[in-house]
């Protein structure tokens, strides 16, 4: 067995070092406010991890627990409060389109998760800056962004290729097409040049920029490819099924595959190590690092605006 099991602390470490350095230079430390309006244990755990990481890096973190019926007013209050630099909400709250409405209630100036329409639209359209002068980068959703950093770290991104095309030639299957992780992730990787199979219970979609990357942004295609067929040809398989009973059958995977799991449940069996060249069992620590990085960016833009 020659499988490399990646410790994501190593991926997060250089980002944390840079964050600490930036934060040490700030007189007033940026404040992240997180709203917990559900009783999802995964959200609670994530909140605890975020609190701990923020304390370690020197950021201020405040968890505001409230009833979901109060959430909208509480967000508006935080939007208008100059002392608050970043806002996040743990999803799902109501589920469905009402959560989409909540995502858009957070001001884009404070949206650390990059989930409001302005950022999501920019991401799907491969627009990377907020302004024509390209002084302000768009905020990207934390877990999809963390996945990009991990795939860069393990060399799935090919540095010989031009920035923006570095996944050209890679085939990637993503099992989860949720609005907060799976679908944006599929778009992001396809925009960087990959051919992506996006899998969910209601079927499979194909995303790519066409032969020779002739398109500037990805397009989405209906496909007749089955999950087994997709797994057989995929260089990378990313899973995010939130159920402990769901397991990818390792025998269906390509020898030497890069396997990444972002679900709190383990979606790969232990025998993945006999098939994969690289296995990433969890990504959470990089997600939190990206959350903090987004907060610092927003803080910087807010400071610039006040001058
Ligand atoms: N480590 C991290 O940074 C993060 C981890 N998570 C974790 O990732 C998991 C997923 O999170 P969300 O996308 O927010 O959850 P979600 O519940 O919104 O979405 C899960 C998706 O998986 C799909 N699914 C379920 N069974 C499937 C199957 N057999 N085949 C294909 N698709 C299937 C569902 O239909 C749904 O679209 C959770 O365990 C969550 O805690 C979420 C965000 C960040
Ligand atoms: N708006 C929103 N954004 C989210 O990103 C979001 C959410 N809502 N709702 C809940 C889920 C859950 N989630 C986790 C992220 C990291 C760890 C995490 O740090 N896990 C550690 C493991 C911790 C341990 O060792 O126990 C790791 O992966 O290394 C866990 C769970 C984010 N979520």
Coordinates of C-alpha atoms and ligand atoms in Angstrom, one line a residue:
X1 CA 0.0 0.0 0.0
X2 CA 1.4 3.3 -0.9
X3 CA -1.5 5.6 -0.2
X4 CA -0.6 9.0 1.2
X5 CA -3.1 10.1 3.9
X6 CA -3.2 13.9 3.9
X7 CA -3.3 15.7 7.2
X8 CA -5.2 18.9 6.4
X9 CA -3.5 20.7 9.3
X10 CA -0.5 20.8 7.0
X11 CA -2.5 22.5 4.3
X12 CA -4.0 25.0 6.7
X13 CA -0.7 25.8 8.5
X14 CA 0.8 28.3 6.0
X15 CA -2.6 30.2 5.8
X16 CA -2.8 30.3 9.6
X17 CA 0.7 31.7 9.8
X18 CA -0.1 34.4 7.3
X19 CA -3.3 35.2 9.1
X20 CA -1.6 35.5 12.5
X21 CA 0.9 37.9 11.0
X22 CA -1.7 40.1 9.4
X23 CA -3.9 40.1 12.6
X24 CA -1.0 41.0 14.8
X25 CA -0.6 44.3 12.9
X26 CA -4.3 45.3 13.6
X27 CA -5.1 47.4 16.6
X28 CA -8.8 46.4 16.8
X29 CA -9.1 42.7 16.0
X30 CA -11.8 41.8 13.4
X31 CA -15.1 40.5 14.8
X32 CA -16.9 37.5 13.3
X33 CA -20.6 37.0 14.4
X34 CA -22.1 33.6 13.8
X35 CA -25.8 32.8 14.1
X36 CA -27.0 29.5 15.3
X37 CA -30.7 29.1 14.8
X38 CA -31.0 25.3 14.4
X39 CA -30.2 22.3 16.6
X40 CA -27.9 20.5 14.2
X41 CA -25.1 18.9 16.2
X42 CA -22.7 19.3 13.2
X43 CA -23.3 23.0 13.2
X44 CA -22.7 23.3 16.9
X45 CA -19.4 21.3 16.5
X46 CA -18.4 23.5 13.7
X47 CA -19.1 26.6 15.8
X48 CA -16.9 25.3 18.6
X49 CA -14.1 24.7 16.1
X50 CA -14.5 28.1 14.6
X51 CA -14.4 29.7 18.1
X52 CA -11.2 27.8 19.0
X53 CA -9.4 28.6 15.7
X54 CA -10.4 32.3 15.9
X55 CA -9.0 32.4 19.5
X56 CA -5.8 30.8 18.4
X57 CA -5.2 33.2 15.5
X58 CA -6.3 36.3 17.4
X59 CA -9.7 37.0 15.9
X60 CA -12.8 37.8 17.9
X61 CA -15.7 35.4 17.5
X62 CA -19.2 35.7 18.9
X63 CA -21.8 33.0 18.7
X64 CA -25.4 34.4 18.7
X65 CA -28.0 31.7 19.3
X66 CA -31.5 32.6 18.5
X67 CA -34.9 31.2 17.4
X68 CA -35.1 30.9 13.7
X69 CA -38.1 33.3 13.7
X70 CA -35.8 36.0 15.1
X71 CA -33.0 35.4 12.7
X72 CA -33.8 37.9 9.9
X73 CA -34.0 40.9 12.3
X74 CA -30.8 39.8 14.1
X75 CA -28.9 39.7 10.8
X76 CA -30.2 43.1 9.8
X77 CA -29.0 44.4 13.2
X78 CA -25.5 43.0 12.6
X79 CA -25.4 44.3 9.0
X80 CA -25.9 47.8 10.4
X81 CA -23.5 47.5 13.3
X82 CA -20.0 48.9 12.4
X83 CA -18.4 46.8 15.1
X84 CA -19.3 43.6 13.3
X85 CA -16.9 42.8 10.4
X86 CA -18.2 39.4 9.3
X87 CA -21.5 37.5 9.5
X88 CA -22.2 33.8 9.0
X89 CA -25.3 31.6 9.5
X90 CA -25.3 27.9 10.1
X91 CA -27.4 26.1 7.5
X92 CA -29.9 24.6 7.2
X93 CA -32.3 26.9 9.1
X94 CA -35.6 26.6 7.4
X95 CA -34.4 24.6 4.4
X96 CA -35.3 25.2 0.8
X97 CA -35.8 28.6 -0.7
X98 CA -36.3 30.4 2.6
X99 CA -32.6 29.6 3.4
X100 CA -31.7 31.2 0.0
X101 CA -33.6 34.3 1.2
X102 CA -31.6 34.3 4.5
X103 CA -28.3 34.0 2.5
X104 CA -29.3 37.2 0.7
X105 CA -30.2 39.1 3.8
X106 CA -26.5 39.1 4.9
X107 CA -24.8 42.2 3.5
X108 CA -22.2 41.3 0.8
X109 CA -19.8 43.6 2.7
X110 CA -20.0 41.1 5.7
X111 CA -20.7 37.8 4.0
X112 CA -17.7 35.7 5.1
X113 CA -19.2 32.5 3.5
X114 CA -19.7 34.1 0.1
X115 CA -23.2 32.8 -0.1
X116 CA -25.2 36.0 -1.1
X117 CA -26.4 36.3 -4.7
X118 CA -23.7 38.8 -5.8
X119 CA -20.9 36.4 -4.9
X120 CA -22.6 33.2 -6.0
X121 CA -23.6 34.8 -9.4
X122 CA -20.0 35.9 -9.9
X123 CA -18.7 32.5 -9.1
X124 CA -21.0 30.7 -11.5
X125 CA -20.1 33.2 -14.2
X126 CA -16.3 33.0 -13.5
X127 CA -16.2 36.7 -12.5
X128 CA -13.3 36.9 -10.1
X129 CA -13.3 40.6 -9.0
X130 CA -15.9 43.0 -7.6
X131 CA -14.6 46.0 -9.5
X132 CA -13.2 46.7 -13.0
X133 CA -9.9 47.9 -11.6
X134 CA -9.6 44.4 -10.0
X135 CA -8.7 45.8 -6.5
X136 CA -11.3 43.6 -4.7
X137 CA -11.5 39.9 -5.2
X138 CA -15.0 38.2 -4.9
X139 CA -15.5 36.2 -1.7
X140 CA -15.7 32.4 -2.4
X141 CA -17.7 29.9 -0.3
X142 CA -15.4 28.4 2.4
X143 CA -15.6 24.7 1.8
X144 CA -15.4 24.8 -2.0
X145 CA -12.4 27.2 -1.6
X146 CA -10.8 24.9 1.0
X147 CA -11.2 22.1 -1.5
X148 CA -9.3 24.1 -4.2
X149 CA -6.5 24.7 -1.7
X150 CA -6.3 21.0 -0.9
X151 CA -6.3 20.0 -4.5
X152 CA -3.5 22.5 -5.1
X153 CA -1.6 21.2 -2.2
X154 CA -1.7 17.6 -3.4
X155 CA -0.8 18.5 -7.0
X156 CA -4.1 17.9 -8.7
X157 CA -3.8 21.5 -9.9
X158 CA -1.0 21.4 -12.6
X159 CA 1.3 24.4 -12.1
X160 CA 2.7 24.1 -15.6
X161 CA -0.6 25.3 -16.9
X162 CA -1.8 28.9 -16.9
X163 CA -3.7 30.1 -13.7
X164 CA -7.4 29.5 -14.3
X165 CA -6.8 26.4 -16.5
X166 CA -4.8 24.2 -14.1
X167 CA -7.4 21.4 -13.9
X168 CA -7.4 20.9 -17.7
X169 CA -7.4 17.2 -18.4
X170 CA -8.7 16.1 -14.9
X171 CA -12.0 14.3 -14.5
X172 CA -13.6 14.8 -11.1
X173 CA -16.7 13.2 -9.5
X174 CA -18.4 15.1 -6.7
X175 CA -21.1 13.2 -4.7
X176 CA -23.3 15.9 -3.2
X177 CA -24.9 18.8 -5.1
X178 CA -26.2 21.0 -2.2
X179 CA -26.4 24.7 -2.7
X180 CA -23.8 25.5 -0.1
X181 CA -21.1 23.0 -1.0
X182 CA -21.6 20.5 -3.9
X183 CA -23.0 22.7 -6.6
X184 CA -20.7 25.7 -6.1
X185 CA -17.7 23.3 -5.8
X186 CA -18.6 21.6 -9.1
X187 CA -18.8 25.0 -10.8
X188 CA -15.5 26.3 -9.3
X189 CA -13.6 23.1 -10.4
X190 CA -15.1 23.2 -13.9
X191 CA -14.2 26.9 -14.3
X192 CA -10.6 25.9 -13.5
X193 CA -10.7 23.5 -16.4
X194 CA -11.9 20.1 -15.0
X195 CA -14.5 17.9 -16.4
X196 CA -16.9 17.4 -13.4
X197 CA -19.6 14.8 -12.8
X198 CA -21.9 16.3 -10.2
X199 CA -23.9 13.5 -8.5
X200 CA -26.9 13.7 -6.3
X201 CA -30.0 11.5 -5.5
X202 CA -31.9 13.2 -8.4
X203 CA -29.3 12.4 -11.0
X204 CA -25.9 13.3 -12.5
X205 CA -24.9 16.6 -14.3
X206 CA -21.8 17.2 -16.3
X207 CA -19.9 20.5 -16.1
X208 CA -17.0 21.6 -18.2
X209 CA -15.6 24.3 -20.5
X210 CA -15.6 22.3 -23.7
X211 CA -12.8 20.7 -25.7
X212 CA -9.6 22.7 -25.4
X213 CA -11.3 24.9 -22.8
X214 CA -12.8 26.9 -25.6
X215 CA -15.4 28.4 -23.2
X216 CA -14.6 31.2 -20.8
X217 CA -16.8 29.7 -18.1
X218 CA -18.2 26.3 -17.5
X219 CA -21.4 25.0 -19.0
X220 CA -23.8 22.4 -17.5
X221 CA -24.9 19.4 -19.5
X222 CA -27.4 16.6 -19.0
X223 CA -25.6 13.3 -19.1
X224 CA -26.5 9.6 -19.4
X225 CA -23.2 8.6 -17.6
X226 CA -24.0 6.4 -14.5
X227 CA -22.2 6.8 -11.2
X228 CA -20.2 3.6 -11.8
X229 CA -19.1 4.9 -15.2
X230 CA -18.1 8.3 -13.7
X231 CA -16.1 6.7 -10.8
X232 CA -14.3 4.4 -13.2
X233 CA -12.8 7.4 -15.2
X234 CA -12.4 9.9 -12.4
X235 CA -8.9 11.1 -11.3
X236 CA -10.5 12.7 -8.2
X237 CA -13.6 11.6 -6.2
X238 CA -15.0 14.0 -3.6
X239 CA -17.7 12.9 -1.3
X240 CA -20.1 14.9 1.0
X241 CA -23.0 12.6 1.8
X242 CA -24.2 13.4 5.4
X243 CA -25.1 9.8 6.2
X244 CA -22.8 7.3 8.1
X245 CA -24.4 4.4 6.0
X246 CA -23.3 5.8 2.7
X247 CA -20.0 4.3 1.5
X248 CA -18.3 4.6 -1.9
X249 CA -17.4 1.1 -3.2
X250 CA -13.6 1.3 -3.5
X251 CA -13.5 -1.5 -6.1
X252 CA -15.4 0.9 -8.5
X253 CA -12.6 3.5 -8.4
X254 CA -9.6 4.0 -10.7
X255 CA -6.3 2.8 -9.3
X256 CA -4.4 5.8 -8.0
X257 CA -7.5 8.0 -7.5
X258 CA -7.4 11.1 -5.2
X259 CA -10.2 10.5 -2.7
X260 CA -11.5 13.5 -0.6
X261 CA -14.3 13.4 2.0
X262 CA -15.8 16.6 3.3
X263 CA -18.8 15.0 5.0
X264 CA -18.8 14.7 8.8
X265 CA -19.6 11.0 8.1
X266 CA -16.9 8.8 6.6
X267 CA -18.0 8.1 3.0
X268 CA -15.0 5.9 2.2
X269 CA -14.2 2.5 3.7
X270 CA -10.8 1.7 5.1
X271 CA -9.9 -0.2 1.9
X272 CA -9.7 3.1 0.1
X273 CA -6.1 3.1 1.1
X274 CA -5.5 0.1 -1.2
X275 CA -6.9 2.0 -4.2
X276 CA -6.1 5.7 -3.7
X277 CA -2.8 7.4 -4.3
X278 CA -3.9 10.2 -2.0
X279 CA -6.7 10.1 0.6
X280 CA -8.0 13.2 2.5
X281 CA -10.4 12.0 5.2
X282 CA -11.6 15.5 6.3
X283 CA -11.2 19.1 5.3
X284 CA -12.7 21.1 8.2
X285 CA -9.5 22.7 9.3
X286 CA -8.9 24.3 5.9
X287 CA -12.5 25.4 5.7
X288 CA -12.1 27.4 9.0
X289 CA -8.8 28.9 7.7
X290 CA -10.6 30.1 4.5
X291 CA -13.4 31.5 6.7
X292 CA -10.9 33.6 8.6
X293 CA -9.1 34.6 5.4
X294 CA -12.4 35.8 4.0
X295 CA -13.1 37.8 7.2
X296 CA -9.7 39.6 6.8
X297 CA -10.5 40.4 3.2
X298 CA -13.8 41.9 4.1
X299 CA -12.3 43.8 7.0
X300 CA -9.7 45.3 4.6
X301 CA -12.5 46.4 2.1
X302 CA -14.5 47.9 5.0
X303 CA -11.4 49.8 6.2
X304 CA -10.7 51.1 2.7
X305 CA -14.3 52.3 2.4
X306 CA -14.2 54.3 5.6
X307 CA -11.1 56.2 4.5
Ligands
LIG1 N1 -15.8 20.0 6.5 C1 -16.4 21.1 6.1 O1 -15.8 22.1 5.8 C2 -17.9 21.0 5.8 C3 -18.6 19.9 6.0 N2 -19.9 19.8 5.8 C4 -20.5 18.5 6.0 O2 -20.7 17.9 4.7 C5 -21.9 17.2 4.7 C6 -22.9 17.8 3.6 O3 -23.2 19.1 3.9 P1 -24.3 19.9 3.1 O4 -23.9 19.8 1.6 O5 -24.4 21.2 3.7 O6 -25.5 19.0 3.4 P2 -27.0 19.0 2.7 O7 -27.8 18.0 3.6 O8 -27.5 20.3 2.4 O9 -26.7 18.2 1.3 C7 -26.3 16.9 1.2 C8 -26.6 16.5 -0.2 O10 -26.1 15.2 -0.4 C9 -27.1 14.5 -1.2 N3 -27.1 13.1 -1.0 C10 -27.6 12.3 0.0 N4 -27.4 11.0 -0.3 C11 -26.8 10.9 -1.5 C12 -26.4 9.9 -2.3 N5 -26.6 8.6 -1.9 N6 -25.8 10.1 -3.4 C13 -25.6 11.4 -3.8 N7 -26.0 12.4 -3.1 C14 -26.6 12.2 -2.0 C15 -28.4 15.2 -0.7 O11 -29.5 14.9 -1.6 C16 -28.0 16.6 -0.6 O12 -28.1 17.3 -1.8 C17 -22.4 17.3 6.1 O13 -21.9 16.1 6.8 C18 -21.8 18.5 6.6 O14 -21.8 18.5 8.0 C19 -20.6 20.9 5.3 C20 -20.0 22.1 5.1 C21 -18.6 22.2 5.4
LIG2 N1 -23.3 28.0 6.7 C1 -22.7 26.9 7.0 N2 -21.4 26.6 6.6 C2 -20.8 25.5 7.0 O1 -19.6 25.3 6.6 C3 -21.5 24.5 7.8 C4 -22.8 24.8 8.1 N3 -23.4 26.0 7.7 N4 -23.5 23.9 8.9 C5 -22.9 22.8 9.5 C6 -21.8 22.2 8.6 C7 -20.8 21.4 9.4 N5 -19.5 21.9 9.1 C8 -18.2 21.5 9.6 C9 -17.1 22.1 9.3 C10 -15.9 21.8 9.9 C11 -15.8 20.8 10.8 C12 -14.5 20.5 11.4 O2 -13.7 21.3 11.8 N6 -14.1 19.2 11.5 C13 -12.8 18.8 11.9 C14 -12.9 17.6 12.8 C15 -13.1 18.0 14.2 C16 -12.7 16.9 15.1 O3 -11.5 16.5 15.1 O4 -13.6 16.5 15.8 C17 -12.0 18.4 10.6 O5 -12.6 18.1 9.6 O6 -10.8 18.4 10.7 C18 -16.9 20.1 11.2 C19 -18.2 20.5 10.6 C20 -19.6 23.1 8.5 N7 -20.9 23.3 8.2

